[in-house]
Amino acid sequence: MDKLKKLTKMKLFLPVFCMFLVLCVNMIYDASTGKPFYSFFQVGITNGLLSGRLVNILNRGSEVAILAIGMTLVVSASAGTDISVGSVMALCAAVCCRLLAGAAAPKATELAVPLIVGVLAAIGMGCICGAFNGGLVAYLGIQPMVATLILWTAARAIGLLVCDNLIVYVRNDTFGMIGGFVGFFPTPIIIAAVCILVVSIVLKKSAMGMYVQSVGINKSASRIAGLNSKRMIFICYLLCGVCAAIAGVVAASRITSADSNNIGLNLELDAILAVAIGGNSLGGGKFNLAGSIIGAYTIQAITTTMYNMGVSSAVAPVFKAVVVIIIVAIQAPPVKAFFRKRSAKRASLKSGKEAAAA
Amino acid sequence: MTSTTEKPAGALKERRQMNGNTVLLLITIILFFVLYAAGCAVYAGKGFATVQTFLNILRSKAGLLCVTCGMTCVMLTGGIDISVGSLVAMDCMLLSYGMANWGLSAPVMCLMVLGIGVLFGLFQGYCVGYLNIQPFIVTMAGMFFARGMTAVISTDQLSITADINQTFYNWANYRIYLPFGGTLNRKGVMIMPYFGIGVVISLVVLVVIFLMLRYTKFGRSLYAVGGSEQSAAMMGLNVKKTKLKAYLLSSFLCSIGGICYCMNTMSASVSQATGLEMDAIASSVIGGTLLTGGVGNVIGSFFGVLINGTISTIVQTNGKLASSWPNILTAALLCFFIVLQSIFALIRERKK
């Protein structure tokens, strides 16, 4: 009993447990449909490319994982979420594709400018969006979700404007490689891994991780302790914007086009869900990046499993919304207090019985 | 009130001390008249300056007006409800699908939609009020849930025709003519301006909510909870219950709005009413409701809705602007008013 308690108290318990649950569901489903139960874990090479459902989840989950990095920092520092990430993805993708297509828009096969220019422009756009959100939240003291609500609608609309209400195609192998394959290995996995590595090294090696957490725990106390709380929050939103831009470029490259209506649709929910499943409190403060990343891939595993079972993509949000509510309700203070009271009552009953027996 | 603007700076300063928010409301009302006048001046040749155009704004924004009234009530408590757009989509889908496939009559379907709105609001209100979860997270989950449920009902593009349900069709096409302000059409026949049932419903909702906020105990407790939860609790108000009721009211009004919306569009699809929550929040904020709660009224929200309608009508009348312009302009206006609000708040803080 004590061991179980210790296990459930561990930092990474929730995300790993969720992942385990999803894998179990997959195995049972496979077994029930007549496939070998291990078919979920099979990895092979088809047509010279790495394939398999596990690879697929890692590949498709890259965007959510990249978004989860930025979202974790934002949630930790400002106790609010950035709901504009999906739209910012669409806007950055539109800017990138529009630049790459150049005069040949809406259908181009040759790159008008070098790839790096397009990608940097997208990241620059992400910086602007992040700075806008961060400025409103940090320096004007507006609630994070209301501030990001502005870009939530505006960014997608501006993205449409950038592309003249069309889908801009860039059918080019160099551009397609970002969301495609390097040799036989899916590139998005590499990009996500690099992002995770860079951010975690920066957080570990510099004091930034500690600063972000201290701002999240108590803003004014950190300011008195000599931290520039406002600038810290601003930087978190900026990073979130950059993450959204990278995810946007990957998403655009996957379909070699900028579809402002559909890129990053509902991804803000996935990113927030990843942070919540990762065991982070949505009330800010301490964060656990590894948990968020595992959470992100868990979300993707859930999505893939649902598609595998024949649930349509429009219906999928229902299940995710239910999961969000359950997780957040468990974290809610009144529910926690209720469980604490119950276990205390049980303990007192137990000790009372023991005393009576003695 | 307008005469005081002519007075010297001292008087203006004094008034801001009294109530900085009336300035915001005044800006809104002036902005509406300026926008509308500009539209009339620029597009007079395209029939912008007729009474019918104004009534058309009311007709197309009747649903939004109901939704905004509910949103204002929630925002008064310092919360927010972003599930409204999806809920309207779900209502439309349920109405169309129910009448087409289950063969139920229009009043039954409308009651069903209202009932679902109440249940939806009850759950959201419980989560926010009693479980103390952030309103944004709860209503965002609600938003995705309702949007997903819309797809569960049907992923097709449905439309309500006279064959499917004669009663609802008659309701939607019932025209109430004004006795004045008519225009001559090309054949020289006098066409009187008209409006539909949706406009009547939404205006009734507006008046009822206005009276409720001003004169009932519940209305006043909404302001009290938004002003300061702690003081409200100390005054003996049941904060949790008030919050629950606010979200309940919002979802209920949203369902009424959904019916009005459906009467206007007479169709349903999964992607319907996307961004409606944004329009509702923007209308509320533009109308002088503070995001922090405790300040605002539905008259301001009414002007917010009118501004929203004027912008989209101008874009439609122009005909050459991209369809995403209303979204961008609304977002920009929202941004402008939020920044104004926070600047006023900073000034107030500095004075202390």
XYZ file of C-alpha atoms in Angstrom:
710
model
C 0.000 0.000 0.000
C 2.771 2.374 0.998
C 4.728 1.430 -2.094
C 1.705 2.174 -4.275
C 1.305 5.527 -2.598
C 4.960 6.325 -3.206
C 4.571 5.349 -6.842
C 1.520 7.553 -7.367
C 3.316 10.462 -5.713
C 6.167 10.278 -8.247
C 6.528 13.226 -10.613
C 6.131 11.325 -13.848
C 3.453 8.926 -12.596
C 0.462 10.539 -14.325
C 1.912 10.846 -17.861
C 3.555 7.412 -17.810
C 0.394 5.849 -16.402
C -1.733 7.476 -19.137
C 0.702 6.305 -21.827
C 0.601 2.784 -20.374
C -3.211 2.853 -20.384
C -3.318 3.901 -24.045
C -0.855 1.165 -25.016
C -2.933 -1.435 -23.154
C -6.099 -0.292 -24.933
C -4.279 -0.627 -28.245
C -3.018 -4.119 -27.461
C -6.469 -5.309 -26.369
C -8.055 -3.755 -29.465
C -5.503 -5.392 -31.765
C -5.979 -8.763 -30.094
C -9.758 -8.476 -30.343
C -9.641 -7.705 -34.060
C -7.537 -10.763 -34.770
C -4.144 -9.100 -35.224
C -1.212 -10.169 -33.001
C -1.332 -8.071 -29.830
C 2.201 -6.756 -30.390
C 1.382 -5.289 -33.805
C 1.289 -1.840 -32.195
C 5.014 -2.054 -31.485
C 6.101 -3.398 -34.871
C 8.604 -1.182 -36.622
C 9.657 -1.933 -40.140
C 10.891 -0.360 -43.349
C 8.380 -0.072 -46.173
C 9.362 1.519 -49.489
C 12.675 2.529 -47.924
C 10.979 4.567 -45.197
C 10.680 3.825 -41.509
C 7.120 2.791 -40.730
C 4.982 1.376 -37.969
C 2.391 2.794 -35.637
C 4.909 3.746 -32.950
C 6.956 5.679 -35.505
C 3.775 7.231 -36.796
C 2.831 8.498 -33.334
C 6.322 9.904 -32.748
C 6.226 11.540 -36.173
C 2.726 13.013 -35.998
C 3.173 14.013 -32.372
C 6.105 16.301 -33.183
C 3.989 19.445 -33.519
C 2.189 18.876 -30.239
C 5.499 18.111 -28.514
C 7.053 21.339 -29.825
C 3.970 23.329 -28.782
C 3.997 21.639 -25.370
C 7.479 23.056 -24.650
C 6.287 26.632 -25.063
C 2.962 25.984 -23.384
C 4.652 24.473 -20.308
C 6.736 27.609 -19.810
C 3.746 29.908 -20.328
C 1.539 27.952 -17.919
C 4.295 27.836 -15.350
C 5.186 31.519 -15.450
C 1.787 33.160 -15.865
C -0.755 30.605 -14.555
C -2.632 30.999 -17.824
C -2.536 29.306 -21.187
C -1.743 30.641 -24.624
C -4.763 29.646 -26.693
C -3.466 31.364 -29.820
C -0.813 28.741 -30.666
C -2.914 26.913 -33.262
C -3.755 30.121 -35.122
C -0.187 31.398 -34.870
C 0.919 28.109 -36.454
C -1.425 28.785 -39.374
C -0.195 32.374 -39.759
C 3.494 31.374 -39.673
C 2.865 28.596 -42.175
C 1.109 31.093 -44.452
C 3.987 33.582 -44.230
C 6.561 30.860 -44.908
C 4.727 29.377 -47.906
C 3.856 32.752 -49.370
C 7.525 33.788 -49.296
C 8.726 30.465 -50.698
C 6.135 30.481 -53.490
C 6.920 34.099 -54.375
C 5.319 35.341 -57.563
C 4.269 31.827 -58.583
C 1.605 31.672 -55.829
C -0.754 29.905 -55.343
C 1.032 26.985 -56.998
C 4.802 26.799 -57.045
C 7.288 24.033 -57.646
C 10.458 26.137 -57.395
C 11.486 28.027 -54.286
C 11.461 31.789 -54.892
C 13.766 32.467 -51.960
C 16.174 30.131 -50.149
C 14.419 27.798 -47.715
C 16.184 29.303 -44.727
C 14.719 32.759 -45.492
C 11.180 31.381 -45.453
C 11.753 29.487 -42.224
C 13.391 32.484 -40.550
C 10.515 34.725 -41.677
C 8.056 32.280 -40.131
C 10.026 32.251 -36.887
C 10.159 36.049 -36.994
C 6.384 36.133 -37.367
C 6.126 33.766 -34.407
C 8.339 36.144 -32.400
C 6.048 39.075 -33.253
C 2.943 37.132 -32.214
C 4.630 35.938 -29.033
C 5.813 39.462 -28.252
C 2.297 40.804 -28.787
C 0.812 38.236 -26.397
C 3.652 38.661 -23.931
C 3.411 42.453 -24.008
C -0.299 42.398 -23.264
C 0.067 39.847 -20.465
C 3.295 40.969 -18.827
C 3.288 44.741 -19.195
C -0.425 45.581 -19.338
C -1.515 42.936 -16.835
C -4.327 41.475 -18.955
C -5.494 37.933 -18.179
C -3.442 35.580 -20.388
C -6.356 33.846 -22.033
C -8.172 37.043 -22.935
C -4.980 38.527 -24.342
C -4.287 35.455 -26.460
C -7.935 35.321 -27.522
C -7.232 38.308 -29.788
C -4.667 36.415 -31.852
C -6.728 33.251 -31.630
C -9.136 34.695 -34.200
C -6.981 37.387 -35.743
C -3.932 35.246 -36.598
C -5.921 32.749 -38.652
C -7.747 35.582 -40.412
C -4.468 37.368 -41.175
C -3.078 34.058 -42.428
C -5.970 33.855 -44.889
C -5.294 37.436 -45.924
C -1.600 36.697 -46.531
C -2.590 33.865 -48.867
C -5.432 35.796 -50.586
C -7.964 33.281 -49.211
C -6.276 30.515 -51.199
C -4.268 27.450 -50.313
C -0.699 28.191 -51.380
C 1.088 25.072 -52.620
C 4.852 24.724 -52.565
C 5.468 21.377 -54.246
C 9.194 21.304 -53.674
C 11.340 18.445 -52.373
C 13.624 20.644 -50.282
C 10.639 22.206 -48.526
C 8.883 18.861 -48.275
C 11.840 17.381 -46.459
C 11.077 19.331 -43.231
C 7.863 17.418 -42.733
C 8.978 14.374 -44.680
C 11.980 12.094 -44.426
C 15.765 12.417 -44.239
C 16.952 9.207 -45.843
C 14.580 6.772 -44.197
C 14.052 8.650 -40.941
C 11.127 11.067 -40.386
C 12.501 14.610 -40.062
C 9.830 16.007 -37.667
C 11.049 13.595 -34.977
C 14.562 15.028 -35.330
C 13.272 18.625 -35.225
C 11.194 17.937 -32.116
C 14.125 16.179 -30.457
C 16.460 19.094 -31.202
C 13.936 21.622 -29.808
C 13.437 19.569 -26.652
C 17.197 19.125 -26.195
C 18.011 22.810 -26.685
C 15.296 24.036 -24.325
C 16.028 21.473 -21.632
C 19.767 22.183 -21.766
C 19.096 25.921 -21.486
C 16.712 25.341 -18.583
C 19.151 22.985 -16.831
C 22.392 24.845 -17.430
C 21.141 28.364 -16.840
C 19.018 29.616 -13.979
C 16.105 30.274 -16.323
C 14.088 27.232 -15.270
C 14.301 28.302 -11.644
C 13.441 31.902 -12.501
C 10.345 30.865 -14.441
C 9.143 28.677 -11.590
C 9.756 31.345 -8.976
C 7.816 33.914 -11.019
C 4.993 31.415 -11.390
C 4.880 30.630 -7.675
C 4.904 34.235 -6.508
C 5.275 37.133 -8.890
C 5.742 39.940 -6.422
C 8.057 37.957 -4.142
C 10.329 37.197 -7.113
C 10.314 40.873 -8.048
C 11.360 41.819 -4.533
C 14.041 39.138 -4.672
C 15.502 40.975 -7.658
C 13.988 39.156 -10.608
C 12.427 41.041 -13.461
C 9.109 39.167 -13.283
C 7.526 40.991 -16.179
C 10.440 40.345 -18.501
C 10.452 36.672 -17.508
C 6.764 36.281 -18.443
C 7.396 38.191 -21.677
C 10.235 35.821 -22.608
C 8.031 32.777 -21.948
C 5.365 34.050 -24.343
C 8.044 34.902 -26.906
C 9.373 31.334 -26.702
C 5.851 29.982 -27.037
C 5.428 32.019 -30.225
C 8.698 30.654 -31.620
C 7.634 27.095 -30.800
C 4.322 27.692 -32.572
C 6.215 29.006 -35.623
C 8.446 25.912 -35.803
C 5.415 23.653 -35.416
C 3.645 25.653 -38.126
C 6.488 25.223 -40.611
C 6.592 21.472 -39.926
C 2.808 21.218 -40.357
C 2.911 23.204 -43.613
C 5.758 21.121 -44.974
C 3.887 17.904 -44.216
C 1.171 18.875 -46.702
C 3.539 21.066 -48.811
C 0.998 23.866 -48.643
C -0.355 26.562 -46.347
C -3.964 25.804 -45.531
C -4.819 28.589 -43.086
C -8.234 27.158 -42.317
C -6.957 23.807 -41.127
C -3.319 24.020 -39.983
C -3.142 23.816 -36.216
C -6.892 23.478 -35.851
C -7.745 22.437 -32.257
C -4.034 21.976 -31.511
C -4.207 24.462 -28.624
C -6.417 21.944 -26.820
C -3.868 19.191 -27.449
C -1.028 21.343 -26.164
C -2.885 22.327 -22.991
C -3.934 18.725 -22.499
C -0.303 17.625 -22.872
C 0.726 20.047 -20.124
C -2.110 18.887 -17.857
C -1.461 15.177 -18.429
C 2.226 15.841 -17.822
C 1.367 16.397 -14.173
C 1.782 20.167 -14.310
C -0.700 22.286 -12.429
C -2.554 24.693 -14.707
C -2.366 27.133 -11.797
C 1.284 27.860 -12.532
C 4.432 27.386 -10.490
C 6.570 24.259 -10.665
C 6.777 22.578 -14.031
C 8.060 19.333 -15.419
C 9.112 19.503 -19.054
C 9.672 15.757 -19.435
C 6.126 15.142 -18.240
C 4.712 17.550 -20.814
C 6.642 15.862 -23.627
C 5.439 12.412 -22.598
C 1.982 13.953 -22.273
C 2.194 15.293 -25.828
C 3.034 11.889 -27.281
C 0.306 10.330 -25.127
C -2.208 12.729 -26.676
C -1.029 11.783 -30.131
C -1.279 8.111 -29.195
C -4.870 8.701 -28.052
C -5.656 10.508 -31.312
C -4.071 7.798 -33.463
C -5.881 5.106 -31.497
C -9.184 6.888 -32.008
C -8.609 7.224 -35.749
C -7.583 3.578 -35.786
C -10.917 2.653 -34.219
C -12.772 4.643 -36.855
C -13.675 7.773 -34.883
C -13.882 10.732 -37.261
C -11.538 13.679 -36.746
C -14.468 16.036 -36.121
C -15.737 13.886 -33.256
C -12.335 13.404 -31.568
C -12.525 16.695 -29.571
C -15.434 15.291 -27.533
C -13.211 12.679 -25.903
C -10.327 15.075 -25.406
C -12.629 17.620 -23.772
C -13.902 14.969 -21.359
C -10.306 13.988 -20.502
C -9.386 17.639 -19.867
C -12.334 18.134 -17.529
C -11.537 14.954 -15.588
C -7.851 15.839 -15.164
C -8.561 19.432 -14.169
C -11.351 18.359 -11.806
C -8.950 15.988 -10.025
C -6.521 18.886 -9.570
C -9.254 21.229 -8.285
C -8.736 22.313 -4.657
C -12.240 21.325 -3.384
C -11.916 17.813 -4.834
C -8.428 17.412 -3.363
C -9.707 18.604 0.000
C -12.566 16.094 -0.210
C -10.199 13.172 -0.804
C -7.828 14.360 1.917
C -10.701 14.553 4.370
C -11.864 11.084 3.430
C -8.461 9.491 3.828
C -7.985 11.313 7.146
C -11.349 9.976 8.305
C -10.350 6.478 7.281
C -7.051 6.787 9.093
C -8.756 8.000 12.244
C -11.292 5.161 11.998
C -8.479 2.672 11.610
C -6.540 4.024 14.556
C -9.746 4.134 16.575
C -10.393 0.453 15.815
C -6.841 -0.432 16.728
C -7.206 1.439 19.992
C -10.464 -0.382 20.690
C -8.820 -3.720 19.930
C -5.968 -2.933 22.240
C -24.264 63.610 -20.354
C -22.990 64.767 -23.707
C -22.990 68.395 -22.608
C -20.256 67.725 -20.039
C -17.769 66.884 -22.767
C -17.776 70.555 -23.776
C -16.648 71.666 -20.333
C -13.012 72.497 -19.506
C -10.486 69.830 -18.600
C -11.122 70.123 -14.876
C -14.691 68.928 -15.198
C -13.623 65.998 -17.354
C -11.068 64.958 -14.768
C -13.652 65.117 -12.047
C -16.003 62.928 -13.994
C -13.364 60.332 -14.683
C -12.767 60.132 -10.980
C -16.441 59.509 -10.518
C -16.674 56.880 -13.192
C -13.929 56.145 -15.686
C -16.104 53.563 -17.357
C -18.722 55.986 -18.639
C -15.933 57.381 -20.790
C -15.506 53.948 -22.347
C -19.236 53.614 -22.962
C -19.304 57.087 -24.477
C -16.418 56.199 -26.801
C -18.365 53.113 -27.889
C -21.571 54.984 -28.666
C -19.700 57.708 -30.551
C -17.747 55.045 -32.429
C -20.958 53.352 -33.532
C -22.480 56.583 -34.855
C -19.229 57.551 -36.587
C -18.929 54.112 -38.212
C -22.552 54.087 -39.292
C -22.403 57.630 -40.604
C -19.223 56.792 -42.505
C -20.932 53.745 -44.003
C -23.929 55.876 -45.004
C -21.703 58.517 -46.577
C -19.464 56.126 -48.523
C -22.015 53.517 -49.605
C -25.137 55.687 -49.965
C -25.388 54.600 -53.598
C -25.522 50.932 -52.598
C -28.507 51.442 -50.315
C -26.627 51.634 -47.033
C -28.578 54.622 -45.755
C -31.978 52.902 -45.699
C -33.921 51.843 -42.639
C -33.882 48.281 -43.952
C -30.083 48.117 -43.738
C -30.244 48.999 -40.065
C -32.952 46.391 -39.484
C -30.873 43.858 -41.416
C -28.044 44.398 -38.944
C -30.479 43.591 -36.154
C -31.843 40.615 -38.074
C -28.485 39.033 -38.790
C -27.123 39.784 -35.321
C -30.210 38.744 -33.319
C -28.515 35.519 -32.205
C -25.338 37.365 -31.331
C -27.311 39.863 -29.223
C -28.844 37.081 -27.081
C -25.452 35.393 -26.706
C -23.801 38.687 -25.799
C -26.381 39.376 -23.062
C -25.461 36.033 -21.474
C -21.759 36.699 -21.970
C -22.095 40.074 -20.243
C -23.707 38.418 -17.206
C -20.839 35.924 -16.965
C -18.209 38.593 -17.482
C -19.770 40.685 -14.717
C -18.765 37.920 -12.298
C -15.202 38.119 -13.609
C -15.479 34.911 -15.615
C -15.768 34.168 -19.305
C -17.650 31.673 -21.439
C -16.000 30.689 -24.709
C -18.249 27.698 -25.319
C -21.048 29.839 -26.805
C -20.077 29.592 -30.484
C -19.948 25.815 -30.441
C -23.146 25.641 -28.406
C -24.931 27.718 -31.049
C -23.603 25.358 -33.733
C -24.835 22.373 -31.730
C -28.264 23.992 -31.281
C -28.594 24.669 -35.006
C -27.508 21.130 -35.850
C -29.898 19.622 -33.323
C -32.788 21.743 -34.608
C -32.193 20.886 -38.256
C -31.398 17.223 -37.705
C -34.220 16.694 -35.233
C -36.848 18.269 -37.440
C -35.614 16.468 -40.545
C -34.935 12.983 -39.186
C -36.929 12.499 -36.006
C -40.025 14.242 -37.289
C -40.500 16.242 -34.118
C -42.429 19.494 -34.220
C -40.730 22.879 -33.996
C -41.864 23.804 -30.441
C -40.689 20.430 -29.072
C -37.286 20.835 -30.712
C -36.960 24.390 -29.385
C -37.777 23.208 -25.857
C -35.247 20.412 -26.231
C -32.555 22.856 -27.318
C -33.336 25.106 -24.355
C -33.207 22.113 -22.019
C -29.814 21.066 -23.338
C -28.598 24.629 -22.877
C -29.682 24.538 -19.229
C -27.950 21.182 -18.615
C -24.792 22.408 -20.344
C -24.774 25.587 -18.273
C -25.471 23.667 -15.081
C -22.404 21.490 -15.613
C -20.125 24.381 -16.548
C -21.436 26.452 -13.676
C -20.863 23.611 -11.229
C -17.272 23.180 -12.411
C -16.552 26.901 -12.159
C -18.519 27.739 -9.028
C -18.238 24.677 -6.835
C -15.076 22.958 -8.114
C -13.264 26.280 -8.457
C -11.698 25.466 -11.845
C -10.624 28.361 -14.077
C -13.629 29.406 -16.207
C -11.494 29.499 -19.327
C -10.425 25.863 -19.041
C -13.954 24.647 -18.279
C -15.596 26.549 -21.082
C -12.816 25.669 -23.516
C -13.451 22.001 -22.815
C -17.159 22.801 -23.235
C -16.387 24.481 -26.546
C -14.612 21.444 -27.963
C -17.205 19.116 -26.477
C -20.092 20.958 -28.122
C -18.249 21.207 -31.444
C -17.517 17.490 -31.327
C -21.108 16.675 -30.418
C -22.231 18.691 -33.430
C -20.191 16.308 -35.563
C -21.609 13.333 -33.662
C -25.134 14.412 -34.610
C -24.205 14.872 -38.238
C -21.235 15.951 -40.333
C -23.429 16.965 -43.275
C -24.499 20.407 -44.330
C -28.195 20.477 -43.453
C -30.747 23.082 -44.367
C -34.275 23.645 -43.137
C -36.797 24.001 -45.940
C -40.556 24.368 -45.948
C -40.900 20.637 -46.697
C -39.020 19.641 -43.586
C -40.881 21.764 -41.101
C -43.571 24.193 -42.150
C -43.996 25.712 -38.672
C -40.349 26.643 -38.237
C -40.168 27.891 -41.800
C -43.153 30.148 -41.162
C -41.613 31.449 -37.945
C -38.379 32.266 -39.698
C -40.060 34.005 -42.621
C -42.671 35.876 -40.628
C -42.240 39.552 -41.433
C -43.274 42.450 -39.268
C -43.459 45.601 -41.392
C -42.683 49.067 -40.137
C -45.273 51.717 -41.093
C -42.587 54.203 -42.202
C -39.193 54.493 -43.839
C -40.026 52.551 -46.973
C -38.061 52.697 -50.203
C -39.214 52.599 -53.803
C -37.899 49.614 -55.736
C -37.089 49.641 -59.440
C -40.679 49.051 -60.430
C -41.790 52.001 -58.329
C -43.508 49.906 -55.676
C -43.146 51.102 -52.100
C -41.338 48.433 -50.019
C -41.739 48.873 -46.291
C -38.814 47.884 -44.040
C -39.429 44.717 -42.066
C -37.925 42.590 -39.351
C -38.474 39.045 -38.102
C -39.348 37.195 -34.927
C -35.643 36.793 -34.073
C -35.286 40.553 -33.652
C -38.288 40.672 -31.323
C -36.949 37.788 -29.214
C -33.489 39.308 -28.946
C -34.817 42.755 -28.006
C -37.072 41.206 -25.361
C -34.060 39.318 -23.976
C -32.100 42.573 -23.933
C -34.787 44.430 -21.977
C -35.352 41.547 -19.536
C -31.633 41.195 -18.804
C -31.291 44.972 -18.438
C -34.130 45.055 -15.874
C -32.778 41.953 -14.151
C -29.298 43.388 -13.771
C -30.674 46.644 -12.451
C -33.543 45.704 -10.169
C -33.331 42.084 -9.020
C -31.329 40.617 -6.165
C -29.613 38.163 -8.503
C -28.594 40.961 -10.867
C -27.063 43.012 -8.088
C -25.273 39.986 -6.649
C -23.612 39.414 -10.045
C -22.039 42.872 -9.749
C -21.106 42.218 -6.112
C -19.367 38.916 -6.890
C -17.488 40.481 -9.783
C -16.432 43.481 -7.720
C -14.895 41.392 -5.006
C -15.660 37.777 -4.225
C -14.426 38.110 -0.681
C -16.574 41.109 0.189
C -19.556 39.480 -1.507
C -19.083 36.374 0.626
C -18.725 38.524 3.752
C -21.932 40.334 2.840
C -23.638 36.974 3.059
C -24.027 36.269 -0.652
C -23.670 32.717 -1.864
C -20.789 33.256 -4.288
C -20.740 29.677 -5.612
C -24.458 29.672 -6.322
C -24.302 33.081 -8.010
C -21.529 31.879 -10.320
C -23.414 28.698 -11.140
C -26.513 30.736 -11.993
C -24.464 33.096 -14.175
C -23.124 30.250 -16.331
C -26.562 28.658 -16.389
C -28.047 31.920 -17.630
C -25.308 32.293 -20.241
C -25.873 28.846 -21.726
C -29.662 29.300 -21.603
C -29.499 32.653 -23.407
C -27.022 31.069 -25.791
C -29.626 28.441 -26.657
C -32.217 31.158 -27.284
C -29.558 32.838 -29.422
C -28.997 29.548 -31.203
C -32.669 29.398 -32.181
C -32.556 33.011 -33.418
C -29.354 32.227 -35.302
C -30.941 29.183 -36.888
C -33.985 31.238 -37.932
C -31.624 33.577 -39.746
C -29.397 31.013 -41.470
C -31.943 28.141 -41.777
C -29.030 25.737 -42.044
C -26.553 23.805 -39.954
C -23.002 22.566 -40.387
C -20.098 21.563 -38.153
C -18.151 24.731 -38.876
C -21.100 27.038 -38.235
C -20.772 30.006 -35.879
C -17.007 29.679 -35.529
C -15.671 32.791 -33.897
C -19.073 33.729 -32.455
C -17.604 33.564 -28.952
C -15.017 36.089 -30.071
C -17.727 38.403 -31.426
C -19.713 38.086 -28.201
C -16.708 38.787 -25.980
C -15.632 41.661 -28.196
C -19.142 43.178 -28.160
C -19.254 42.943 -24.379
C -15.815 44.454 -23.893
C -16.424 47.173 -26.466
C -19.661 47.921 -24.621
C -17.736 48.759 -21.483
C -17.830 45.483 -19.551
C -14.617 45.109 -17.578
C -12.790 41.809 -18.006
C -12.009 41.836 -14.305
C -15.726 41.912 -13.544
C -18.072 44.108 -11.590
C -18.613 46.826 -14.206
C -20.762 46.904 -17.318
C -24.324 46.685 -18.554
C -26.182 45.225 -21.491
C -26.960 48.597 -23.114
C -23.232 48.942 -23.812
C -23.188 45.383 -25.107
C -26.063 46.268 -27.441
C -23.946 49.012 -28.983
C -21.048 46.548 -29.156
C -23.221 44.203 -31.200
C -24.328 47.096 -33.423
C -20.692 48.044 -34.070
C -19.930 44.426 -34.930
C -22.893 44.345 -37.305
C -21.943 47.640 -38.897
C -18.408 46.437 -39.587
C -19.582 43.256 -41.275
C -22.242 45.123 -43.234
C -19.677 47.635 -44.469
C -17.373 44.805 -45.557
C -20.266 43.046 -47.297
C -21.473 46.213 -49.000
C -17.992 46.934 -50.268
C -17.921 43.461 -51.779
C -14.239 43.537 -52.702
C -12.732 43.068 -49.235
C -11.681 39.592 -48.130
C -14.097 37.758 -45.867
C -11.549 37.627 -43.059
C -11.597 41.423 -42.596
C -14.502 41.499 -40.088
C -12.601 39.033 -37.883
C -9.429 41.087 -38.011
C -11.237 44.376 -37.373
C -13.208 42.940 -34.454
C -10.024 41.539 -32.945
C -8.293 44.906 -33.425
C -11.191 46.746 -31.758
C -11.166 44.249 -28.899
C -7.441 44.778 -28.489
C -7.885 48.567 -28.511
C -10.576 48.494 -25.829
C -8.716 45.984 -23.646
C -5.628 48.174 -23.746
C -7.749 51.263 -22.936
C -9.283 49.438 -19.988
C -5.955 48.398 -18.583
C -4.574 51.918 -19.023
C -7.564 53.322 -17.100
C -6.952 50.689 -14.423
C -3.271 51.661 -14.203
C -4.209 55.344 -13.846
C -6.665 54.498 -11.081
C -4.030 52.468 -9.270
C -1.483 55.240 -9.538
C -3.932 57.721 -8.042
C -4.297 55.548 -4.981
